[in-house]
mmCIF file of C-alpha atoms and ligand atoms in Angstrom:
data_model
loop_
_atom_site.group_PDB
_atom_site.id
_atom_site.type_symbol
_atom_site.label_atom_id
_atom_site.label_comp_id
_atom_site.label_asym_id
_atom_site.label_seq_id
_atom_site.Cartn_x
_atom_site.Cartn_y
_atom_site.Cartn_z
ATOM 1 C CA MET M 1 -32.574 -68.013 62.843
ATOM 2 C CA SER M 2 -33.382 -64.320 64.464
ATOM 3 C CA ARG M 3 -36.469 -63.313 66.184
ATOM 4 C CA THR M 4 -38.094 -60.030 65.057
ATOM 5 C CA GLY M 5 -40.240 -57.859 67.367
ATOM 6 C CA LEU M 6 -42.623 -56.246 64.886
ATOM 7 C CA SER M 7 -45.441 -56.179 66.914
ATOM 8 C CA LEU M 8 -45.930 -52.237 66.516
ATOM 9 C CA LEU M 9 -46.475 -52.410 62.807
ATOM 10 C CA PRO M 10 -50.007 -52.590 61.486
ATOM 11 C CA VAL M 11 -49.349 -55.538 59.739
ATOM 12 C CA ASP M 12 -50.826 -58.982 60.966
ATOM 13 C CA TYR M 13 -47.689 -60.774 62.686
ATOM 14 C CA GLN M 14 -48.911 -63.923 65.089
ATOM 15 C CA GLY M 15 -46.357 -65.046 67.669
ATOM 16 C CA ASP M 16 -42.580 -64.583 67.333
ATOM 17 C CA ILE M 17 -41.748 -63.903 63.695
ATOM 18 C CA ILE M 18 -38.236 -66.108 62.969
ATOM 19 C CA ARG M 19 -36.319 -65.329 59.913
ATOM 20 C CA PRO M 20 -32.643 -66.007 58.689
ATOM 21 C CA PRO M 21 -30.027 -63.341 59.421
ATOM 22 C CA SER M 22 -29.601 -62.674 55.840
ATOM 23 C CA GLU M 23 -33.249 -61.460 55.621
ATOM 24 C CA ALA M 24 -32.559 -58.711 58.340
ATOM 25 C CA PHE M 25 -33.588 -56.026 55.764
ATOM 26 C CA SER M 26 -36.596 -58.080 54.056
ATOM 27 C CA LEU M 27 -39.981 -57.414 54.414
ATOM 28 C CA ILE M 28 -41.485 -60.034 56.122
ATOM 29 C CA LEU M 29 -44.957 -61.262 55.014
ATOM 30 C CA GLN M 30 -46.465 -63.995 57.288
ATOM 31 C CA VAL M 31 -48.631 -66.216 55.033
ATOM 32 C CA THR M 32 -48.560 -69.235 57.355
ATOM 33 C CA THR M 33 -48.019 -69.905 61.115
ATOM 34 C CA GLY M 34 -45.914 -72.444 62.698
ATOM 35 C CA CYS M 35 -44.348 -75.210 60.825
ATOM 36 C CA SER M 36 -46.221 -78.149 59.260
ATOM 37 C CA HIS M 37 -43.699 -80.571 60.224
ATOM 38 C CA ASN M 38 -43.271 -79.436 64.030
ATOM 39 C CA ARG M 39 -41.757 -82.536 65.378
ATOM 40 C CA CYS M 40 -37.971 -81.935 65.393
ATOM 41 C CA THR M 41 -36.833 -82.837 68.827
ATOM 42 C CA PHE M 42 -34.490 -79.817 69.093
ATOM 43 C CA CYS M 43 -36.742 -77.406 67.938
ATOM 44 C CA GLY M 44 -38.751 -74.772 70.056
ATOM 45 C CA ALA M 45 -39.183 -72.447 67.196
ATOM 46 C CA TYR M 46 -43.014 -72.701 66.923
ATOM 47 C CA GLY M 47 -43.860 -74.849 70.175
ATOM 48 C CA ALA M 48 -47.638 -74.779 70.560
ATOM 49 C CA LYS M 49 -48.383 -72.335 67.523
ATOM 50 C CA PRO M 50 -50.390 -74.448 65.508
ATOM 51 C CA PHE M 51 -49.700 -74.586 61.748
ATOM 52 C CA ARG M 52 -52.024 -72.869 59.441
ATOM 53 C CA ILE M 53 -52.403 -70.973 56.468
ATOM 54 C CA LYS M 54 -53.642 -67.412 56.998
ATOM 55 C CA PRO M 55 -56.680 -66.108 55.178
ATOM 56 C CA TRP M 56 -56.113 -64.645 51.905
ATOM 57 C CA SER M 57 -57.893 -61.470 52.735
ATOM 58 C CA GLN M 58 -55.353 -61.078 55.653
ATOM 59 C CA ILE M 59 -52.279 -61.530 53.299
ATOM 60 C CA GLU M 60 -53.791 -59.090 50.633
ATOM 61 C CA ALA M 61 -54.224 -56.517 53.482
ATOM 62 C CA ASP M 62 -50.624 -56.948 54.569
ATOM 63 C CA LEU M 63 -49.549 -56.743 50.885
ATOM 64 C CA ASP M 64 -51.799 -53.435 50.486
ATOM 65 C CA PHE M 65 -50.091 -51.979 53.531
ATOM 66 C CA ALA M 66 -46.495 -52.874 52.200
ATOM 67 C CA ALA M 67 -47.461 -51.207 48.874
ATOM 68 C CA THR M 68 -48.010 -47.961 50.614
ATOM 69 C CA TRP M 69 -45.419 -47.954 53.358
ATOM 70 C CA CYS M 70 -42.868 -50.339 52.729
ATOM 71 C CA ARG M 71 -41.454 -49.043 49.272
ATOM 72 C CA ARG M 72 -37.663 -49.140 50.156
ATOM 73 C CA HIS M 73 -37.496 -52.816 50.784
ATOM 74 C CA THR M 74 -36.570 -54.637 47.614
ATOM 75 C CA THR M 75 -36.377 -58.466 49.302
ATOM 76 C CA LEU M 76 -39.304 -60.199 50.828
ATOM 77 C CA PHE M 77 -39.257 -63.154 53.253
ATOM 78 C CA LEU M 78 -42.297 -65.411 53.464
ATOM 79 C CA ALA M 79 -42.710 -66.549 57.046
ATOM 80 C CA ASP M 80 -43.392 -68.720 59.170
ATOM 81 C CA GLY M 81 -41.570 -72.073 59.149
ATOM 82 C CA ASP M 82 -42.398 -73.452 55.741
ATOM 83 C CA ALA M 83 -44.447 -71.193 53.454
ATOM 84 C CA LEU M 84 -43.885 -73.838 50.711
ATOM 85 C CA ALA M 85 -46.543 -75.730 52.389
ATOM 86 C CA LEU M 86 -49.022 -73.573 50.629
ATOM 87 C CA PRO M 87 -51.149 -75.509 48.007
ATOM 88 C CA HIS M 88 -49.587 -74.869 44.475
ATOM 89 C CA ALA M 89 -52.508 -72.886 43.198
ATOM 90 C CA GLN M 90 -52.169 -70.526 46.218
ATOM 91 C CA MET M 91 -48.482 -70.140 45.865
ATOM 92 C CA VAL M 92 -48.630 -69.215 42.282
ATOM 93 C CA ALA M 93 -51.529 -66.669 43.258
ATOM 94 C CA LEU M 94 -49.603 -65.433 46.195
ATOM 95 C CA LEU M 95 -46.346 -64.725 44.091
ATOM 96 C CA GLN M 96 -48.213 -63.170 41.216
ATOM 97 C CA HIS M 97 -50.184 -60.757 43.714
ATOM 98 C CA ILE M 98 -46.697 -59.870 45.084
ATOM 99 C CA ARG M 99 -45.409 -58.820 41.569
ATOM 100 C CA ARG M 100 -48.515 -56.777 41.005
ATOM 101 C CA THR M 101 -48.485 -55.107 44.175
ATOM 102 C CA LEU M 102 -44.859 -54.565 45.029
ATOM 103 C CA PRO M 103 -43.282 -54.500 41.570
ATOM 104 C CA TRP M 104 -39.867 -53.243 43.041
ATOM 105 C CA ILE M 105 -39.424 -56.428 45.206
ATOM 106 C CA ARG M 106 -36.092 -58.090 43.291
ATOM 107 C CA ARG M 107 -36.229 -61.338 45.556
ATOM 108 C CA VAL M 108 -38.634 -63.488 47.427
ATOM 109 C CA SER M 109 -37.347 -66.035 49.856
ATOM 110 C CA SER M 110 -38.669 -68.670 52.423
ATOM 111 C CA TYR M 111 -37.911 -71.330 54.578
ATOM 112 C CA ALA M 112 -38.974 -74.902 53.213
ATOM 113 C CA THR M 113 -38.726 -78.208 54.440
ATOM 114 C CA CYS M 114 -37.168 -81.180 52.738
ATOM 115 C CA GLN M 115 -40.698 -82.712 52.474
ATOM 116 C CA ASN M 116 -42.448 -79.818 51.099
ATOM 117 C CA ILE M 117 -39.590 -79.410 48.292
ATOM 118 C CA LEU M 118 -40.035 -82.955 47.321
ATOM 119 C CA ALA M 119 -43.837 -82.551 47.213
ATOM 120 C CA ARG M 120 -43.424 -80.039 44.283
ATOM 121 C CA THR M 121 -42.741 -81.074 40.858
ATOM 122 C CA ASP M 122 -39.868 -79.814 39.073
ATOM 123 C CA GLU M 123 -42.442 -77.696 36.836
ATOM 124 C CA GLU M 124 -43.981 -76.228 39.862
ATOM 125 C CA LEU M 125 -40.456 -75.290 41.339
ATOM 126 C CA ASN M 126 -39.774 -73.702 38.015
ATOM 127 C CA GLU M 127 -42.815 -71.688 38.040
ATOM 128 C CA TYR M 128 -42.147 -70.554 41.492
ATOM 129 C CA LYS M 129 -38.697 -69.280 40.312
ATOM 130 C CA ALA M 130 -40.109 -67.564 37.226
ATOM 131 C CA LEU M 131 -42.598 -65.677 39.585
ATOM 132 C CA GLY M 132 -39.770 -64.385 41.786
ATOM 133 C CA LEU M 133 -39.279 -67.157 44.714
ATOM 134 C CA SER M 134 -35.437 -67.174 44.174
ATOM 135 C CA ARG M 135 -34.063 -68.196 47.692
ATOM 136 C CA LEU M 136 -35.001 -71.147 49.862
ATOM 137 C CA TYR M 137 -33.440 -72.056 53.167
ATOM 138 C CA MET M 138 -33.620 -75.429 53.803
ATOM 139 C CA GLY M 139 -32.620 -77.342 57.366
ATOM 140 C CA LEU M 140 -30.303 -80.131 57.065
ATOM 141 C CA GLU M 141 -29.156 -79.903 60.701
ATOM 142 C CA THR M 142 -27.052 -83.119 60.088
ATOM 143 C CA GLY M 143 -26.119 -85.548 57.105
ATOM 144 C CA HIS M 144 -25.698 -88.419 59.905
ATOM 145 C CA ASP M 145 -28.665 -90.574 59.211
ATOM 146 C CA PRO M 146 -28.934 -92.120 62.842
ATOM 147 C CA THR M 147 -29.170 -88.705 64.004
ATOM 148 C CA LEU M 148 -31.744 -87.417 61.527
ATOM 149 C CA ARG M 149 -33.845 -90.407 62.707
ATOM 150 C CA ALA M 150 -33.280 -89.498 66.595
ATOM 151 C CA ILE M 151 -34.306 -85.844 66.151
ATOM 152 C CA ALA M 152 -37.331 -86.900 64.087
ATOM 153 C CA LYS M 153 -36.443 -84.927 61.245
ATOM 154 C CA GLY M 154 -38.735 -87.122 59.028
ATOM 155 C CA VAL M 155 -36.400 -87.484 56.070
ATOM 156 C CA ASP M 156 -33.116 -89.339 55.573
ATOM 157 C CA SER M 157 -29.818 -87.781 53.912
ATOM 158 C CA GLY M 158 -30.763 -89.138 50.610
ATOM 159 C CA ARG M 159 -33.725 -87.105 50.497
ATOM 160 C CA MET M 160 -32.332 -84.109 51.732
ATOM 161 C CA ILE M 161 -29.753 -84.535 48.722
ATOM 162 C CA ASP M 162 -32.547 -85.005 46.154
ATOM 163 C CA ALA M 163 -34.416 -81.750 47.800
ATOM 164 C CA GLY M 164 -31.282 -79.576 47.437
ATOM 165 C CA TRP M 165 -30.842 -80.676 44.140
ATOM 166 C CA ARG M 166 -34.197 -79.906 42.847
ATOM 167 C CA VAL M 167 -34.067 -76.521 44.256
ATOM 168 C CA ARG M 168 -30.696 -75.782 42.657
ATOM 169 C CA ALA M 169 -31.916 -77.394 39.255
ATOM 170 C CA ALA M 170 -34.977 -74.741 39.562
ATOM 171 C CA GLY M 171 -32.543 -72.110 39.325
ATOM 172 C CA MET M 172 -32.996 -71.030 42.972
ATOM 173 C CA PHE M 173 -30.361 -69.902 45.519
ATOM 174 C CA LEU M 174 -30.224 -72.933 48.230
ATOM 175 C CA SER M 175 -29.205 -72.004 51.688
ATOM 176 C CA VAL M 176 -28.738 -75.061 54.155
ATOM 177 C CA THR M 177 -28.390 -74.879 57.745
ATOM 178 C CA CYS M 178 -26.372 -77.380 59.812
ATOM 179 C CA LEU M 179 -26.334 -77.817 63.764
ATOM 180 C CA LEU M 180 -23.163 -78.321 65.462
ATOM 181 C CA GLY M 181 -23.770 -80.615 68.777
ATOM 182 C CA ILE M 182 -26.878 -81.986 67.302
ATOM 183 C CA ALA M 183 -25.619 -85.644 67.468
ATOM 184 C CA GLY M 184 -24.509 -85.331 71.173
ATOM 185 C CA ALA M 185 -21.110 -85.691 72.392
ATOM 186 C CA GLU M 186 -21.033 -89.512 71.392
ATOM 187 C CA CYS M 187 -21.440 -89.087 67.432
ATOM 188 C CA SER M 188 -19.880 -85.571 67.014
ATOM 189 C CA LEU M 189 -17.461 -86.348 64.491
ATOM 190 C CA ASP M 190 -19.531 -88.923 62.786
ATOM 191 C CA HIS M 191 -22.072 -86.203 62.465
ATOM 192 C CA ALA M 192 -19.390 -83.701 61.113
ATOM 193 C CA ARG M 193 -17.960 -86.354 58.428
ATOM 194 C CA ALA M 194 -21.496 -87.288 57.220
ATOM 195 C CA THR M 195 -22.552 -83.613 57.163
ATOM 196 C CA ALA M 196 -19.580 -82.820 55.008
ATOM 197 C CA ARG M 197 -20.277 -85.727 52.627
ATOM 198 C CA VAL M 198 -24.063 -84.765 52.303
ATOM 199 C CA LEU M 199 -23.097 -81.134 51.838
ATOM 200 C CA SER M 200 -20.447 -81.980 49.137
ATOM 201 C CA ARG M 201 -23.042 -83.998 47.241
ATOM 202 C CA MET M 202 -25.930 -81.459 47.428
ATOM 203 C CA GLN M 203 -23.554 -78.324 46.759
ATOM 204 C CA PRO M 204 -25.732 -75.549 48.253
ATOM 205 C CA HIS M 205 -24.701 -71.950 47.547
ATOM 206 C CA GLN M 206 -24.573 -71.330 51.066
ATOM 207 C CA ILE M 207 -23.902 -73.259 54.186
ATOM 208 C CA ALA M 208 -25.139 -71.665 57.468
ATOM 209 C CA VAL M 209 -23.693 -73.423 60.616
ATOM 210 C CA LEU M 210 -25.436 -72.751 63.924
ATOM 211 C CA THR M 211 -25.017 -74.247 67.438
ATOM 212 C CA LEU M 212 -27.316 -76.330 69.252
ATOM 213 C CA MET M 213 -28.890 -74.433 72.286
ATOM 214 C CA LEU M 214 -31.213 -76.727 74.306
ATOM 215 C CA LEU M 215 -34.745 -75.035 74.681
ATOM 216 C CA ALA M 216 -36.627 -76.041 77.802
ATOM 217 C CA ASN M 217 -39.834 -76.617 75.648
ATOM 218 C CA THR M 218 -38.073 -79.297 73.455
ATOM 219 C CA PRO M 219 -37.977 -83.242 73.772
ATOM 220 C CA LEU M 220 -34.171 -83.021 73.236
ATOM 221 C CA TYR M 221 -33.940 -80.767 76.546
ATOM 222 C CA ARG M 222 -35.981 -83.497 78.406
ATOM 223 C CA GLN M 223 -33.421 -86.040 77.267
ATOM 224 C CA MET M 224 -30.695 -84.199 78.487
ATOM 225 C CA ARG M 225 -32.291 -83.660 81.689
ATOM 226 C CA ALA M 226 -32.582 -87.602 81.861
ATOM 227 C CA GLY M 227 -29.224 -88.116 81.379
ATOM 228 C CA ARG M 228 -29.777 -89.506 77.732
ATOM 229 C CA PHE M 229 -28.207 -86.756 75.674
ATOM 230 C CA PHE M 230 -24.864 -85.003 76.268
ATOM 231 C CA LEU M 231 -23.956 -81.905 74.182
ATOM 232 C CA PRO M 232 -20.365 -81.558 73.417
ATOM 233 C CA ASP M 233 -18.441 -79.142 75.457
ATOM 234 C CA PRO M 234 -17.069 -75.790 73.352
ATOM 235 C CA ALA M 235 -13.956 -77.569 72.478
ATOM 236 C CA GLY M 236 -15.799 -80.456 71.541
ATOM 237 C CA LEU M 237 -17.987 -78.177 69.232
ATOM 238 C CA PHE M 238 -15.031 -76.608 67.790
ATOM 239 C CA GLU M 239 -13.667 -80.047 66.766
ATOM 240 C CA GLU M 240 -17.043 -80.803 65.178
ATOM 241 C CA LEU M 241 -16.804 -77.506 63.048
ATOM 242 C CA ARG M 242 -13.178 -78.260 62.003
ATOM 243 C CA CYS M 243 -13.987 -81.645 60.782
ATOM 244 C CA LEU M 244 -17.180 -80.436 58.865
ATOM 245 C CA LEU M 245 -15.030 -77.719 57.296
ATOM 246 C CA ALA M 246 -11.995 -79.714 56.735
ATOM 247 C CA GLU M 247 -13.897 -82.488 55.064
ATOM 248 C CA LEU M 248 -16.102 -80.718 52.925
ATOM 249 C CA GLU M 249 -15.249 -81.438 49.232
ATOM 250 C CA PRO M 250 -13.622 -78.119 47.365
ATOM 251 C CA PHE M 251 -16.930 -76.922 45.637
ATOM 252 C CA ARG M 252 -17.725 -73.115 45.513
ATOM 253 C CA THR M 253 -20.133 -71.798 48.260
ATOM 254 C CA GLN M 254 -20.528 -69.325 50.983
ATOM 255 C CA PHE M 255 -19.782 -70.827 54.504
ATOM 256 C CA HIS M 256 -20.982 -68.907 57.458
ATOM 257 C CA ALA M 257 -20.572 -69.772 61.071
ATOM 258 C CA ASN M 258 -21.499 -66.305 62.307
ATOM 259 C CA HIS M 259 -24.729 -66.850 63.794
ATOM 260 C CA ALA M 260 -25.618 -65.621 67.397
ATOM 261 C CA SER M 261 -25.678 -69.133 68.603
ATOM 262 C CA ASN M 262 -21.906 -69.591 67.786
ATOM 263 C CA TYR M 263 -19.243 -69.011 70.248
ATOM 264 C CA PHE M 264 -17.151 -67.314 67.587
ATOM 265 C CA SER M 265 -17.669 -66.001 64.273
ATOM 266 C CA LEU M 266 -16.518 -67.621 61.043
ATOM 267 C CA SER M 267 -17.536 -66.409 57.650
ATOM 268 C CA GLY M 268 -15.956 -66.894 54.090
ATOM 269 C CA ARG M 269 -15.955 -68.406 50.675
ATOM 270 C CA LEU M 270 -15.132 -71.914 49.832
ATOM 271 C CA PRO M 271 -12.621 -73.341 48.821
ATOM 272 C CA LYS M 272 -10.546 -70.296 48.800
ATOM 273 C CA ASP M 273 -11.087 -69.251 52.491
ATOM 274 C CA ARG M 274 -10.891 -72.759 53.875
ATOM 275 C CA GLU M 275 -7.277 -72.542 55.297
ATOM 276 C CA ALA M 276 -7.851 -69.163 56.977
ATOM 277 C CA MET M 277 -11.187 -70.441 58.613
ATOM 278 C CA LEU M 278 -9.262 -73.567 59.761
ATOM 279 C CA ALA M 279 -6.827 -71.537 61.539
ATOM 280 C CA THR M 280 -9.201 -69.343 63.309
ATOM 281 C CA ILE M 281 -10.959 -72.631 64.636
ATOM 282 C CA ASP M 282 -7.458 -73.701 65.518
ATOM 283 C CA GLN M 283 -6.802 -70.629 67.618
ATOM 284 C CA ALA M 284 -10.284 -71.487 69.176
ATOM 285 C CA LEU M 285 -9.043 -74.757 70.156
ATOM 286 C CA ALA M 286 -5.715 -73.367 71.611
ATOM 287 C CA GLY M 287 -7.424 -71.009 73.715
ATOM 288 C CA VAL M 288 -6.255 -67.810 72.183
ATOM 289 C CA LEU M 289 -9.513 -66.520 70.356
ATOM 290 C CA PRO M 290 -11.953 -64.525 72.179
ATOM 291 C CA LEU M 291 -15.275 -66.424 72.808
ATOM 292 C CA LYS M 292 -18.575 -65.128 73.177
ATOM 293 C CA PRO M 293 -19.581 -65.138 76.833
ATOM 294 C CA GLU M 294 -22.379 -67.878 77.541
ATOM 295 C CA PRO M 295 -25.145 -65.229 78.176
ATOM 296 C CA CYS M 296 -24.504 -63.582 74.763
ATOM 297 C CA ARG M 297 -25.398 -66.563 72.815
ATOM 298 C CA ALA M 298 -28.802 -66.591 71.497
ATOM 299 C CA LEU M 299 -31.232 -68.119 68.970
HETATM 300 S S1 SF4 L 301 -38.850 -78.616 60.164
HETATM 301 FE FE1 SF4 L 301 -37.719 -76.965 60.877
HETATM 302 S S2 SF4 L 301 -39.239 -75.383 61.798
HETATM 303 FE FE2 SF4 L 301 -40.357 -77.296 61.736
HETATM 304 S S3 SF4 L 301 -40.078 -78.573 63.664
HETATM 305 FE FE3 SF4 L 301 -38.155 -79.122 62.240
HETATM 306 S S4 SF4 L 301 -36.375 -77.410 62.721
HETATM 307 FE FE4 SF4 L 301 -38.562 -76.804 63.541
#
């Protein structure tokens, strides 16, 4: 996730706007604020920002502005945390309106929680795809069920796999996020193996691996302060990443561990780049790869 400071633009942006790194050049249309789940114990993304759907008049005004001033953008990202929380009729109206107002947009994307994906029928997902919503970013975080429970993700790994398959079956590009360190030091490798298993069954088009950074406004931070959660040290995180990558079955996907939170950058296509990426991790484990200084890491 990256935060964008857009407050100077005459578009209605409420609070920090968070978007995936690959949406850096997208037009950002904030249709909801916050996250409808907002309970994950590690997540400080939206904090006290309440979930709500923005008024249609505001969304229309932002699209009218974009139609005049944002004619070079060809991709559009629907913010905030899970635009798929919009009622079906409203989502259809929104996508139709984007098509009418900004006909040059070739891709609409959004974050989506597993719960909101599963709340849609196959026909509804197909309709969104036909109307231009062609990429969803889903946070798996881990395939390790005890950890999914511990972090209050609200779903188990089986439901994550179902949601992933339903997105793919609708013909959308599926990007899935995983979090190094989220199971703590004790379950680190169990988390890596289980996550590799779940990803292998889900087969997303893109895997994005971030590294957990404990934010002071989160329950997990308080658990760490109380001595009930221990983050793996950097070498432990690299072992976790190595295990995750090594245990993935050989399906075709883009594998990115190049987020600002990571200690070093890794990116490639699987399965063809797996050995080269494992060699890079081994260099990190051997202490011969330059690492990002701690103050330079960010969410
Ligand atoms: S679903 Fe995503 S945005 Fe919402 S609380 Fe969990 S991690 Fe944060």
